[in-house]
Short mmCIF file of C-alpha atoms in Angstrom, two decimals:
data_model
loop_
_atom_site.label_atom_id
_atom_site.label_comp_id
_atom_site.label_asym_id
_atom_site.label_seq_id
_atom_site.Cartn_x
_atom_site.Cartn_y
_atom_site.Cartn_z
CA UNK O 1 41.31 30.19 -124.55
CA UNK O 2 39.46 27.89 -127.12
CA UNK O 3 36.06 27.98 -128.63
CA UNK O 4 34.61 24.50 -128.62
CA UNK O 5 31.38 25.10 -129.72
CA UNK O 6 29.02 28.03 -130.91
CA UNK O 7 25.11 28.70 -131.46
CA UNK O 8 22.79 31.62 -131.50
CA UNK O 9 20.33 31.25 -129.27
CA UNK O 10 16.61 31.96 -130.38
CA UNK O 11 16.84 35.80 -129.24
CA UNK O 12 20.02 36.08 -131.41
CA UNK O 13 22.43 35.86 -128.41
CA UNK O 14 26.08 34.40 -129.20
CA UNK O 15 26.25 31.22 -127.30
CA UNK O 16 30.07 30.32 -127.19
CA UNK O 17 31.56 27.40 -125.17
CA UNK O 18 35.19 27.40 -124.52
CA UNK O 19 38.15 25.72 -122.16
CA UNK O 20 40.71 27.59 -120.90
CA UNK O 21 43.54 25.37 -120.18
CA UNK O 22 41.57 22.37 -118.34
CA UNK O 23 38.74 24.73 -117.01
CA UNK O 24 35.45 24.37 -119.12
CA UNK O 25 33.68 28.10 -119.89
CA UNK O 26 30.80 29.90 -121.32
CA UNK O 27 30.47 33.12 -123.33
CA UNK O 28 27.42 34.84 -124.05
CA UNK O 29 27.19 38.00 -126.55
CA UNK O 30 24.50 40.09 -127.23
CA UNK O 31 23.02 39.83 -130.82
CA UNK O 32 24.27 42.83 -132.02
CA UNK O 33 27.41 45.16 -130.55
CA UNK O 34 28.71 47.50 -132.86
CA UNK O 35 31.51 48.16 -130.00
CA UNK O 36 32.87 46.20 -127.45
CA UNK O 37 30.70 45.76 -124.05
CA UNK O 38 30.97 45.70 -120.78
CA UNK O 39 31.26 41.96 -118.84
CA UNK O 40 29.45 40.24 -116.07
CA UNK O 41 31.26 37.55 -114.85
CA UNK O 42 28.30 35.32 -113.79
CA UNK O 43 29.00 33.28 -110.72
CA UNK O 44 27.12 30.18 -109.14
CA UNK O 45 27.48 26.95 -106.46
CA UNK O 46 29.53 24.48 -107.12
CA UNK O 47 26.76 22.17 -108.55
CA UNK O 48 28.19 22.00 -111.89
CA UNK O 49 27.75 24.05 -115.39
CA UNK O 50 25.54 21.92 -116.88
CA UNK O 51 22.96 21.51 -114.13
CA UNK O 52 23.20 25.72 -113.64
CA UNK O 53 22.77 26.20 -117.44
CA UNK O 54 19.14 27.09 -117.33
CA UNK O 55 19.71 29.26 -114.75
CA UNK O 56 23.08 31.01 -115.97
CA UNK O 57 21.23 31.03 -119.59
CA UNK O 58 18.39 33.00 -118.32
CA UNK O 59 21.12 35.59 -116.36
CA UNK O 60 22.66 35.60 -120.06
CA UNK O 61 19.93 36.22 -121.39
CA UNK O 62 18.65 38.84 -119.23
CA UNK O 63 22.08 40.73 -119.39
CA UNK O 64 22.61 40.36 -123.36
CA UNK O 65 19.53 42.61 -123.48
CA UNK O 66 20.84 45.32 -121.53
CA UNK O 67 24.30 44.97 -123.69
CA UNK O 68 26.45 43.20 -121.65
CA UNK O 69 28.51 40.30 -122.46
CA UNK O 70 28.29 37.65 -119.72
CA UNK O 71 31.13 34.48 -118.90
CA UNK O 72 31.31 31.69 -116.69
CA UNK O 73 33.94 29.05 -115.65
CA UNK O 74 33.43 25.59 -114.13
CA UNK O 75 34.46 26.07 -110.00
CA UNK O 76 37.18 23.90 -109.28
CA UNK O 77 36.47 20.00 -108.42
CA UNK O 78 32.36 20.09 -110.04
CA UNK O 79 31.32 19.16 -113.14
CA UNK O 80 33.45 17.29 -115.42
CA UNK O 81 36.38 18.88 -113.32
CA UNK O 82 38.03 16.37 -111.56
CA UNK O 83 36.82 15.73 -108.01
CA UNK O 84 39.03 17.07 -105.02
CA UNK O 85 38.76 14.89 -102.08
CA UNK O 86 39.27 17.59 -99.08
CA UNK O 87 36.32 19.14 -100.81
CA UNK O 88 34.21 16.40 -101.30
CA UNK O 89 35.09 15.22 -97.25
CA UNK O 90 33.70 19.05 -96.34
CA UNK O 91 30.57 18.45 -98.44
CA UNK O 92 30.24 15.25 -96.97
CA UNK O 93 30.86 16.99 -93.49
CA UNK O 94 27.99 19.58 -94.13
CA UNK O 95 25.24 17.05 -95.22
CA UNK O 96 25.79 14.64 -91.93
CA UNK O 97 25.72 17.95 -89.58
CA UNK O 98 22.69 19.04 -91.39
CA UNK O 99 20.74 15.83 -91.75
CA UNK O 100 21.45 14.83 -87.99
CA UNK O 101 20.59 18.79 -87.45
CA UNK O 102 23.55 19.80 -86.02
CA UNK O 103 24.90 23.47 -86.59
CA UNK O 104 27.50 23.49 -89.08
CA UNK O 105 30.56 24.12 -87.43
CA UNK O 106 33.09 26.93 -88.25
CA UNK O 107 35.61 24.18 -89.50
CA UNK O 108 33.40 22.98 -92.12
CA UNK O 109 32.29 26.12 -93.57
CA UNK O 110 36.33 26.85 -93.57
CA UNK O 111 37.25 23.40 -95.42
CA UNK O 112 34.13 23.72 -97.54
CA UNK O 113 34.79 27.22 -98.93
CA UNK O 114 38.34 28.60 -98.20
CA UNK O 115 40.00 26.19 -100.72
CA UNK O 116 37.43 27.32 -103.43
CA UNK O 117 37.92 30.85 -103.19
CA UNK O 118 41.70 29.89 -103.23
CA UNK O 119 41.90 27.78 -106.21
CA UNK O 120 39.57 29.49 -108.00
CA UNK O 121 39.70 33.44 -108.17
CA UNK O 122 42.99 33.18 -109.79
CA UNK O 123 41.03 31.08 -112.20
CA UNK O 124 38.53 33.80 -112.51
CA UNK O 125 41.20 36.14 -113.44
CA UNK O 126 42.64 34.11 -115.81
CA UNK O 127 39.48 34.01 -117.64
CA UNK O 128 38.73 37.44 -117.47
CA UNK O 129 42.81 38.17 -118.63
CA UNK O 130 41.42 35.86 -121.45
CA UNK O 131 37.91 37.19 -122.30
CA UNK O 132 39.64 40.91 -122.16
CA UNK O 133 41.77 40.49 -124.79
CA UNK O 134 38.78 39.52 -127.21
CA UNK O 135 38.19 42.05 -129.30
CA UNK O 136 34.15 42.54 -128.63
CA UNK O 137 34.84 42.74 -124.88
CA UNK O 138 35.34 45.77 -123.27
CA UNK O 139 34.91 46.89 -119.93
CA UNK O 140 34.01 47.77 -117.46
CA UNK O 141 33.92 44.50 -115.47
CA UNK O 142 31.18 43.48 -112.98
CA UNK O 143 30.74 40.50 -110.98
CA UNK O 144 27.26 39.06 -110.31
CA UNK O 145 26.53 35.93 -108.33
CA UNK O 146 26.87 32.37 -106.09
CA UNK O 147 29.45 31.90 -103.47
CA UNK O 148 29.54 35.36 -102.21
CA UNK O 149 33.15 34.61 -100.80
CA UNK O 150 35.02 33.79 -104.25
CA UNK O 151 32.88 37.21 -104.87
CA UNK O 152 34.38 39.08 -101.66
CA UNK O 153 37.80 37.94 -102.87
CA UNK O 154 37.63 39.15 -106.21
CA UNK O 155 36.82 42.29 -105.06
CA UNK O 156 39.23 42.86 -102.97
CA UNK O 157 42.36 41.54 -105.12
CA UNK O 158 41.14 41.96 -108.85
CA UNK O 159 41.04 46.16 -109.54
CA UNK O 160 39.45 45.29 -112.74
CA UNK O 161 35.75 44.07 -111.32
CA UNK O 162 34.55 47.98 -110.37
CA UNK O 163 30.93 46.70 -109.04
CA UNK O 164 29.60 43.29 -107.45
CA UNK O 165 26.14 42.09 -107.44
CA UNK O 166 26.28 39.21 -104.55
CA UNK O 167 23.93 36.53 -103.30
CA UNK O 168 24.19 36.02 -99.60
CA UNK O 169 22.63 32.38 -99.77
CA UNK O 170 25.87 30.38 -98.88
CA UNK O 171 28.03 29.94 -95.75
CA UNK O 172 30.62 31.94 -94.98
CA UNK O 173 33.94 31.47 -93.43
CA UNK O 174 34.96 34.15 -90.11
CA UNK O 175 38.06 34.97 -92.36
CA UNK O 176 35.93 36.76 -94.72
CA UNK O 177 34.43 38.85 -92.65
CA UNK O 178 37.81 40.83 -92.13
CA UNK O 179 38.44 40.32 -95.98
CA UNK O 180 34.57 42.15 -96.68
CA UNK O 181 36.03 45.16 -94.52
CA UNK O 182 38.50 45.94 -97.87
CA UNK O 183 36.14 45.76 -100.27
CA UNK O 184 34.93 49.19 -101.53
CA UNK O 185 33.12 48.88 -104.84
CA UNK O 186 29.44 49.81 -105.33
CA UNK O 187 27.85 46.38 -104.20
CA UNK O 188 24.06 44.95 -104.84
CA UNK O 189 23.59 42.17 -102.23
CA UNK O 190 20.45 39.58 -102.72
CA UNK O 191 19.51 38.07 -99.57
CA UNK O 192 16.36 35.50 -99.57
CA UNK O 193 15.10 36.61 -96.13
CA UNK O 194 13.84 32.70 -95.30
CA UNK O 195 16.89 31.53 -97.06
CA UNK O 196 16.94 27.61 -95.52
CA UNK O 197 20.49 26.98 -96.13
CA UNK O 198 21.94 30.17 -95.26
CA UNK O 199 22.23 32.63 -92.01
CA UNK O 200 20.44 35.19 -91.81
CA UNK O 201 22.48 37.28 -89.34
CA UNK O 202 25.94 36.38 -91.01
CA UNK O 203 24.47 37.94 -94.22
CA UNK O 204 23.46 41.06 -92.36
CA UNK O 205 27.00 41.32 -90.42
CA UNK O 206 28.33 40.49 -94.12
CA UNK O 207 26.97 43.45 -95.27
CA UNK O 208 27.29 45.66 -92.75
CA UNK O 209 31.24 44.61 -92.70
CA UNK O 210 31.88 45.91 -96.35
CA UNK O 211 33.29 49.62 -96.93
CA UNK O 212 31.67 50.19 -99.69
CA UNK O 213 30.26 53.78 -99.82
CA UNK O 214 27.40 52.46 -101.88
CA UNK O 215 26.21 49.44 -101.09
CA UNK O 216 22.42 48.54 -100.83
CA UNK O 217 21.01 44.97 -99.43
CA UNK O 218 17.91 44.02 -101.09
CA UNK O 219 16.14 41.01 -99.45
CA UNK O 220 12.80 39.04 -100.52
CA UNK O 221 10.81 36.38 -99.36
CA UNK O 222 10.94 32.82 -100.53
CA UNK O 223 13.69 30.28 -100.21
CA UNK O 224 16.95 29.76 -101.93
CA UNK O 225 15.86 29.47 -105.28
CA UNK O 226 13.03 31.87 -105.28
CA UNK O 227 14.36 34.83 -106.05
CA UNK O 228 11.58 37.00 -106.97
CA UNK O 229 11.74 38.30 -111.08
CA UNK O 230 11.67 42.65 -109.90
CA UNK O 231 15.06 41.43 -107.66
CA UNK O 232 16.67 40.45 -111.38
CA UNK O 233 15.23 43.58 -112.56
CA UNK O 234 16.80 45.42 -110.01
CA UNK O 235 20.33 43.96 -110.08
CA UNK O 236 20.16 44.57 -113.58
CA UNK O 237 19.73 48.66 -113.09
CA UNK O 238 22.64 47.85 -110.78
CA UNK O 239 25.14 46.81 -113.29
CA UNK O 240 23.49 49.19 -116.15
CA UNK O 241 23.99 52.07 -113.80
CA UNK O 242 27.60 51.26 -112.98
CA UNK O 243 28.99 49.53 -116.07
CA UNK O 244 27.28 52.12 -118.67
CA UNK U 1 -12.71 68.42 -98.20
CA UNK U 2 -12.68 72.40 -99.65
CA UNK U 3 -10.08 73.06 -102.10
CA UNK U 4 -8.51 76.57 -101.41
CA UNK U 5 -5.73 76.52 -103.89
CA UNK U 6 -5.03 74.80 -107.61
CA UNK U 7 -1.43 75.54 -109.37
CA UNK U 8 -0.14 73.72 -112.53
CA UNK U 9 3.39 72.77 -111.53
CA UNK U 10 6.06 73.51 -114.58
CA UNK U 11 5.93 69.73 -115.91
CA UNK U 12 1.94 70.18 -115.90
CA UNK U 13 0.90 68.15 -112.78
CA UNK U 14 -1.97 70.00 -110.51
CA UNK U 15 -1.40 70.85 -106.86
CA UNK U 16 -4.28 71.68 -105.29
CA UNK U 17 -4.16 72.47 -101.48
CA UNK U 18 -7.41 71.61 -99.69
CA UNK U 19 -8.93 71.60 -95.99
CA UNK U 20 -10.44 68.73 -94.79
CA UNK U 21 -12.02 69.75 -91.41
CA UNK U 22 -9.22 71.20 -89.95
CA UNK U 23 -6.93 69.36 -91.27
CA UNK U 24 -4.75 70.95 -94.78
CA UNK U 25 -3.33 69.05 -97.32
CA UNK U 26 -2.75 68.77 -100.61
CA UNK U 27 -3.25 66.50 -103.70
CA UNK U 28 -1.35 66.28 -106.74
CA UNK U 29 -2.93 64.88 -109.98
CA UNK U 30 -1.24 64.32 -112.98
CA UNK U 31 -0.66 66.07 -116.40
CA UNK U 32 -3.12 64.26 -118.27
CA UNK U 33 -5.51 61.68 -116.84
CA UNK U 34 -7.61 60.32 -119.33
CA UNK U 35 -9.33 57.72 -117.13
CA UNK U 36 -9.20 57.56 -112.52
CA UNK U 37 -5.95 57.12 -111.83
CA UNK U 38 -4.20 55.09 -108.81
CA UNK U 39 -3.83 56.85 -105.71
CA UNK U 40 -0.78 56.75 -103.33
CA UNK U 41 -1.08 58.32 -99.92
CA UNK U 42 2.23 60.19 -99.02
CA UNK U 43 3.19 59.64 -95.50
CA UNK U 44 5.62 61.90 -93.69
CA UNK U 45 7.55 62.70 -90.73
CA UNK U 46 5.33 65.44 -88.20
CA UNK U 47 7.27 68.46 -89.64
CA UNK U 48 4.87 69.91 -90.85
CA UNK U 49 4.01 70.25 -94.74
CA UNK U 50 5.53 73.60 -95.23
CA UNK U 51 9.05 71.93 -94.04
CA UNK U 52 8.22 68.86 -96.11
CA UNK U 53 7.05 70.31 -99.23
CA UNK U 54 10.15 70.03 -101.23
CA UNK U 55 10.49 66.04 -100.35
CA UNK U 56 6.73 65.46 -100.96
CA UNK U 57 6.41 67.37 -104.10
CA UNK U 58 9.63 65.68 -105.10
CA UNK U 59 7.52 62.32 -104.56
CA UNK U 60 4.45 64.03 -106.23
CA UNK U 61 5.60 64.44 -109.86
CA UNK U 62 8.14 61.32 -109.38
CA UNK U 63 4.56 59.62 -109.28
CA UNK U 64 2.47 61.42 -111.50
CA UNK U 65 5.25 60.49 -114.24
CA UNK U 66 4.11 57.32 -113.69
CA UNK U 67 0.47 57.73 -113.66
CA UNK U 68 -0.32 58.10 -110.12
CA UNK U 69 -2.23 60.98 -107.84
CA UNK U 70 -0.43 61.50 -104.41
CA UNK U 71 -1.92 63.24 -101.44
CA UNK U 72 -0.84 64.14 -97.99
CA UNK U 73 -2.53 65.68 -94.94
CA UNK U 74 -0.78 67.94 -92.06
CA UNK U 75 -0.32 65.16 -88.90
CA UNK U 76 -1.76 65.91 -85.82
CA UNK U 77 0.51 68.71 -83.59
CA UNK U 78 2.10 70.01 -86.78
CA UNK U 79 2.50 72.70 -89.18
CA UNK U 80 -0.56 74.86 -88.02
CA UNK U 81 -2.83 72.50 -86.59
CA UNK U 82 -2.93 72.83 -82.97
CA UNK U 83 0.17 71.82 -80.70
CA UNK U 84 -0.76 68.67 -78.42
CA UNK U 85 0.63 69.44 -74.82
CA UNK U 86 1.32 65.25 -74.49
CA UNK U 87 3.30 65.21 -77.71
CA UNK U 88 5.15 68.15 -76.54
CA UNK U 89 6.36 66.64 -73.82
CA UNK U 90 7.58 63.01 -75.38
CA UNK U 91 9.08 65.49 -77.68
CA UNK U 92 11.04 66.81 -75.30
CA UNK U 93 11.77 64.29 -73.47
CA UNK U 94 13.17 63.02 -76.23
CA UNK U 95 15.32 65.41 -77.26
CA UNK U 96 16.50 65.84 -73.87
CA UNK U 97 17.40 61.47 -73.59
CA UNK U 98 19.25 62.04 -77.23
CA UNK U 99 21.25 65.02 -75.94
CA UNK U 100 22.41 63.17 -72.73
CA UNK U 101 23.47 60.54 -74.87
CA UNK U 102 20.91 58.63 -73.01
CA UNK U 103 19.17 55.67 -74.84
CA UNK U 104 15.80 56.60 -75.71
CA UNK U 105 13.40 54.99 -73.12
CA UNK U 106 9.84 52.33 -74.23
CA UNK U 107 7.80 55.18 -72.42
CA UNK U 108 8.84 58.27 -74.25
CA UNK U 109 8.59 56.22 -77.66
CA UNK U 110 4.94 55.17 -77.06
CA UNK U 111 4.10 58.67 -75.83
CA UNK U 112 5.49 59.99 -79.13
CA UNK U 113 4.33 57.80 -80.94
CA UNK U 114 1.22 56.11 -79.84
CA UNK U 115 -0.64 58.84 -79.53
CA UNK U 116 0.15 59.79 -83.01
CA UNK U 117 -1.12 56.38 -84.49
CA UNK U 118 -4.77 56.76 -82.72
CA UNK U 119 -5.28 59.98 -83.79
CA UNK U 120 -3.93 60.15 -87.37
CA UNK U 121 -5.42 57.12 -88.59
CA UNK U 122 -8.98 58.00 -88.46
CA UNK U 123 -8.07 61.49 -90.55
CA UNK U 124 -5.73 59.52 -93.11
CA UNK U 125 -8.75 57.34 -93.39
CA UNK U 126 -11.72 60.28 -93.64
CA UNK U 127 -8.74 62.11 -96.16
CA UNK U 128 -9.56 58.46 -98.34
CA UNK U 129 -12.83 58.77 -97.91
CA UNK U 130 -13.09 62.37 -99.37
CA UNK U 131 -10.21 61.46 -101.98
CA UNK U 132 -11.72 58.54 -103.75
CA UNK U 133 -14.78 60.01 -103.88
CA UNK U 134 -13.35 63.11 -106.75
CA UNK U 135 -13.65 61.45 -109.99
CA UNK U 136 -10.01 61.47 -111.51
CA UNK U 137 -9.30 59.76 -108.71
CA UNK U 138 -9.96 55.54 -108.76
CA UNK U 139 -7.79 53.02 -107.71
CA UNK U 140 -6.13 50.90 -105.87
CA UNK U 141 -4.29 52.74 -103.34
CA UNK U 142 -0.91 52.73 -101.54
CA UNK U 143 0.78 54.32 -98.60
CA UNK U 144 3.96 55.61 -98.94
CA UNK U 145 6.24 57.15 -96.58
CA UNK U 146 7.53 57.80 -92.66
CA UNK U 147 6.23 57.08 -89.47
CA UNK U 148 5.97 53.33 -89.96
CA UNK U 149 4.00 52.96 -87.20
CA UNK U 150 1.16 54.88 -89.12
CA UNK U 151 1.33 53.14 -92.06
CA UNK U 152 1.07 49.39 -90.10
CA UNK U 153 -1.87 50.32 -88.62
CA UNK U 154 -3.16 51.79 -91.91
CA UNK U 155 -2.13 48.37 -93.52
CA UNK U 156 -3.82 46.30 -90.83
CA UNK U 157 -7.11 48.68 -90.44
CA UNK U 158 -7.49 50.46 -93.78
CA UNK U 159 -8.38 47.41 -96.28
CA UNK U 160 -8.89 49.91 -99.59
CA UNK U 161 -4.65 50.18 -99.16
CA UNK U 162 -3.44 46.76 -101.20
CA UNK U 163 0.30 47.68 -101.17
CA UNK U 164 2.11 50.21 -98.73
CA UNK U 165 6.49 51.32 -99.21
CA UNK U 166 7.24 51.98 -95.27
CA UNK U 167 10.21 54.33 -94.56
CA UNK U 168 12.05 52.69 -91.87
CA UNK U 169 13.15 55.61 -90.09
CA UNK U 170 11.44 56.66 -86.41
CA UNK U 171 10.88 54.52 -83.38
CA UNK U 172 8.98 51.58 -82.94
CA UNK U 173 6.44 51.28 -80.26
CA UNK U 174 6.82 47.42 -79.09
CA UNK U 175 3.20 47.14 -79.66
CA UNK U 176 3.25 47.80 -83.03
CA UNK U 177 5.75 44.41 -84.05
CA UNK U 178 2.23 42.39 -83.04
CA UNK U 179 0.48 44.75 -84.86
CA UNK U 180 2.52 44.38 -87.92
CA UNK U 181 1.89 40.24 -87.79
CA UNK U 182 -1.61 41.06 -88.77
CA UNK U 183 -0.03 43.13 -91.95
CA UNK U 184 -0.64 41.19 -95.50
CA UNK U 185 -0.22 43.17 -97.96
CA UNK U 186 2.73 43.45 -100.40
CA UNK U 187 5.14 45.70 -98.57
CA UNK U 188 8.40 47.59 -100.38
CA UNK U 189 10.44 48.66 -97.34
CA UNK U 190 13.77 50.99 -97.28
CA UNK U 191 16.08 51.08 -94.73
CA UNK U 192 18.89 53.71 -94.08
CA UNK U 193 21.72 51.40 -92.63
CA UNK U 194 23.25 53.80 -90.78
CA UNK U 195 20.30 56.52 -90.35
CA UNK U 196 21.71 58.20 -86.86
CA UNK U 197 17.88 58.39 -85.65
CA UNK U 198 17.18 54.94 -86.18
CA UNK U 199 17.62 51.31 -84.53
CA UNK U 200 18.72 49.49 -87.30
CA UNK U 201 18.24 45.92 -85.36
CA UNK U 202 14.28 47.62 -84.78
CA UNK U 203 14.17 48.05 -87.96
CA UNK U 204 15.20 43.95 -88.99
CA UNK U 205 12.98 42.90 -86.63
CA UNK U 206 9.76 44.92 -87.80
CA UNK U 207 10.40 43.88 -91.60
CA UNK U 208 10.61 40.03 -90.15
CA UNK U 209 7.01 40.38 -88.70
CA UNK U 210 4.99 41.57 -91.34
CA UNK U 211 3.40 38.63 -92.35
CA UNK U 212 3.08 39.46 -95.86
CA UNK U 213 3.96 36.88 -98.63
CA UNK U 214 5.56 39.46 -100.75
CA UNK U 215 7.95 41.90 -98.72
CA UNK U 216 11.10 43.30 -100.07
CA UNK U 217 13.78 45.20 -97.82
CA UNK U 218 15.67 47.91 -99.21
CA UNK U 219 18.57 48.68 -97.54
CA UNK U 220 21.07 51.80 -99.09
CA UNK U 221 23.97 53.66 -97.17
CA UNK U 222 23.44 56.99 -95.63
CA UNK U 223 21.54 58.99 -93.20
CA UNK U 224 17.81 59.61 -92.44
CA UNK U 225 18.03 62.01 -95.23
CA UNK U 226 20.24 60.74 -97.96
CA UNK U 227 17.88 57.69 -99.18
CA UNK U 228 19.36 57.78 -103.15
CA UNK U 229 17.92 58.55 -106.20
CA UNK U 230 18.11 54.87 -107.75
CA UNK U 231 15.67 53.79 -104.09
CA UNK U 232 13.25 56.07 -104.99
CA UNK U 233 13.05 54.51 -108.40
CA UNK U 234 12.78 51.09 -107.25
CA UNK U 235 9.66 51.79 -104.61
CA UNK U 236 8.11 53.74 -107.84
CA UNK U 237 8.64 50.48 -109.18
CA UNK U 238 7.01 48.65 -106.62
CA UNK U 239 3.94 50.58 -107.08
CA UNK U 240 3.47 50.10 -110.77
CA UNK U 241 3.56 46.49 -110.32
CA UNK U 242 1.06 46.80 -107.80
CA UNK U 243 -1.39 49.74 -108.87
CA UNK U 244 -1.54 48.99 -111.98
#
């Protein structure tokens, strides 16, 4: 893991870029930590670091001020990472269904996101194998974000992440379904009732499928992107009750 | 409205039990009050109050730490207001349908419940009436609490009540998933997902009709009963951002 670039950031958070191996990555530390802190591991869509940094940036933000450290990795084949052409042929796949209005069939969603959580959770653990052995980071480990199915997976297989904060807002593959059934970490689930892009029902059978003894579903109105500010709020008592 | 009793609870809020008509409840103010205060109505299941006391006074000072008055009045049929032969009956029935293992029919859910909404309304309403007129008592108001069907039709007939948290957790009349299309107001609803006494899909459905721009579901693991402490802080949230 390399540092490529640093900055504090107006509210005195520790903006660090870095690359691990080929992967591109983003640290944030809170201003001051006078011992190490806990870790979010901030996930998001495949659309790319740069065009998710004022999103990821406010999440930073938002987290630095409860005394976490956050992180984030470029998912495999967006941003400067090089494209992957089964992936871009799924993507492709998706937006003809859905422009012509067609239902998206179970093959897409599988070519669309089972490679992705494949190549990239043992990413994810790299980085976090990597961000651990810094000496501000601590523990515990939480996992907060975008394609809830890299987020199933690293539940199930990495003992280290010991709570999940999930956003049911993108397809998800049958197989997962059975793979939610061994996850048993407190869970937060964000579900944008109206959603456009995503299924309602799935989401609900998603969360009804995990064996989590704690798990709560908290769903607003509004699209995709309009999360409502109390639903940050509340993911953030989340982590601060189970990472504290 | 008489009152007939006035206690300081230990952390300084006032109970005071009063008789409206013939209808006892109680109202809970708190500590210190400089200025009228917001007022939440605490719904309940027909137990009566002397079974629900512990819950609502629970609720009570969990609201008059944050500023609020709560009251409640005894339902119709319960505690020691006089039994209702009809209500006996769809209780029965009831009870009888659940022990068979039977599923519990349309027409003992509307006589249970029905009858309930017609008659409780107008006395939740007249218990306003009396309430708003004291003068540490001002503004706005919420409802908060079980039988959902009471609190839609307080929502759709009762506009002094600008934001209502609904207890998902009795049967749903099919009339009252029109009746909650006509419901606007910002709604904060928790859901037991596997409450033994409750149709979870009933539930879904109900939260999808309210037509209200904001509207939040809360769903949390565990029985009618076991609704966790960290759910009770978020609807207290959802009331300071709205009565305040």
């Amino acid at each position: 893991m390399q540092f490529t670039s640093e900055q504090r950031l107006d509210d005195g958070v520790l903006e660090r870029e870095f690359t691990l191996g080929e992967i591109p990555g983003i640290l944030w530390t809170p201003a001051s930590a006078p011992a190490p802190v806990p870790l979010i591991l901030l996930g998001h869509p495949p659309l790319g670091l740069h065009k998710m940094y004022p999103r990821l940036v406010a999440r930073a933000r938002h987290s630095a001020a409860e005394g976490f450290a956050t992180a984030t990795i470029e998912l495999p084949g967006s941003g400067d990472r090089p494209r992957w052409p089964a992936a871009e042929q799924a993507r492709a796949d998706l937006h003809r269904a859905m422009e012509a209005g067609e239902p998206v069939s179970d093959e897409i969603v599988d070519a669309l996101i089972l490679p992705l959580v494949e190549k990239s959770v043992p990413e994810w653990q790299a980085a976090l194998d990597a961000l651990l052995s810094l000496p501000e980071i601590g523990g515990p480990v939480g996992y907060s974000g975008g394609v809830i199915s890299i987020g199933v997976r690293l539940a199930v297989v990495e003992p280290r992440i010991v709570a999940a904060g999930f956003f049911a807002g993108s397809f998800v593959p049958r197989a997962m379904f059975e793979e939610a059934r061994q996850v048993t970490i407190p869970l937060h689930v964000l579900l944008q009732w109206d959603d456009e892009g995503n299924d309602r029902q799935a989401a609900l059978d998603l969360f009804d499928a995990f064996s989590s003894k704690e798990k709560s579903l908290h769903a607003n109105m509004g699209g995709h992107t309009g999360v409502p500010q109390f639903a940050g709020d509340a993911a953030a008592q989340f982590f601060t009750r189970h990472l504290k």
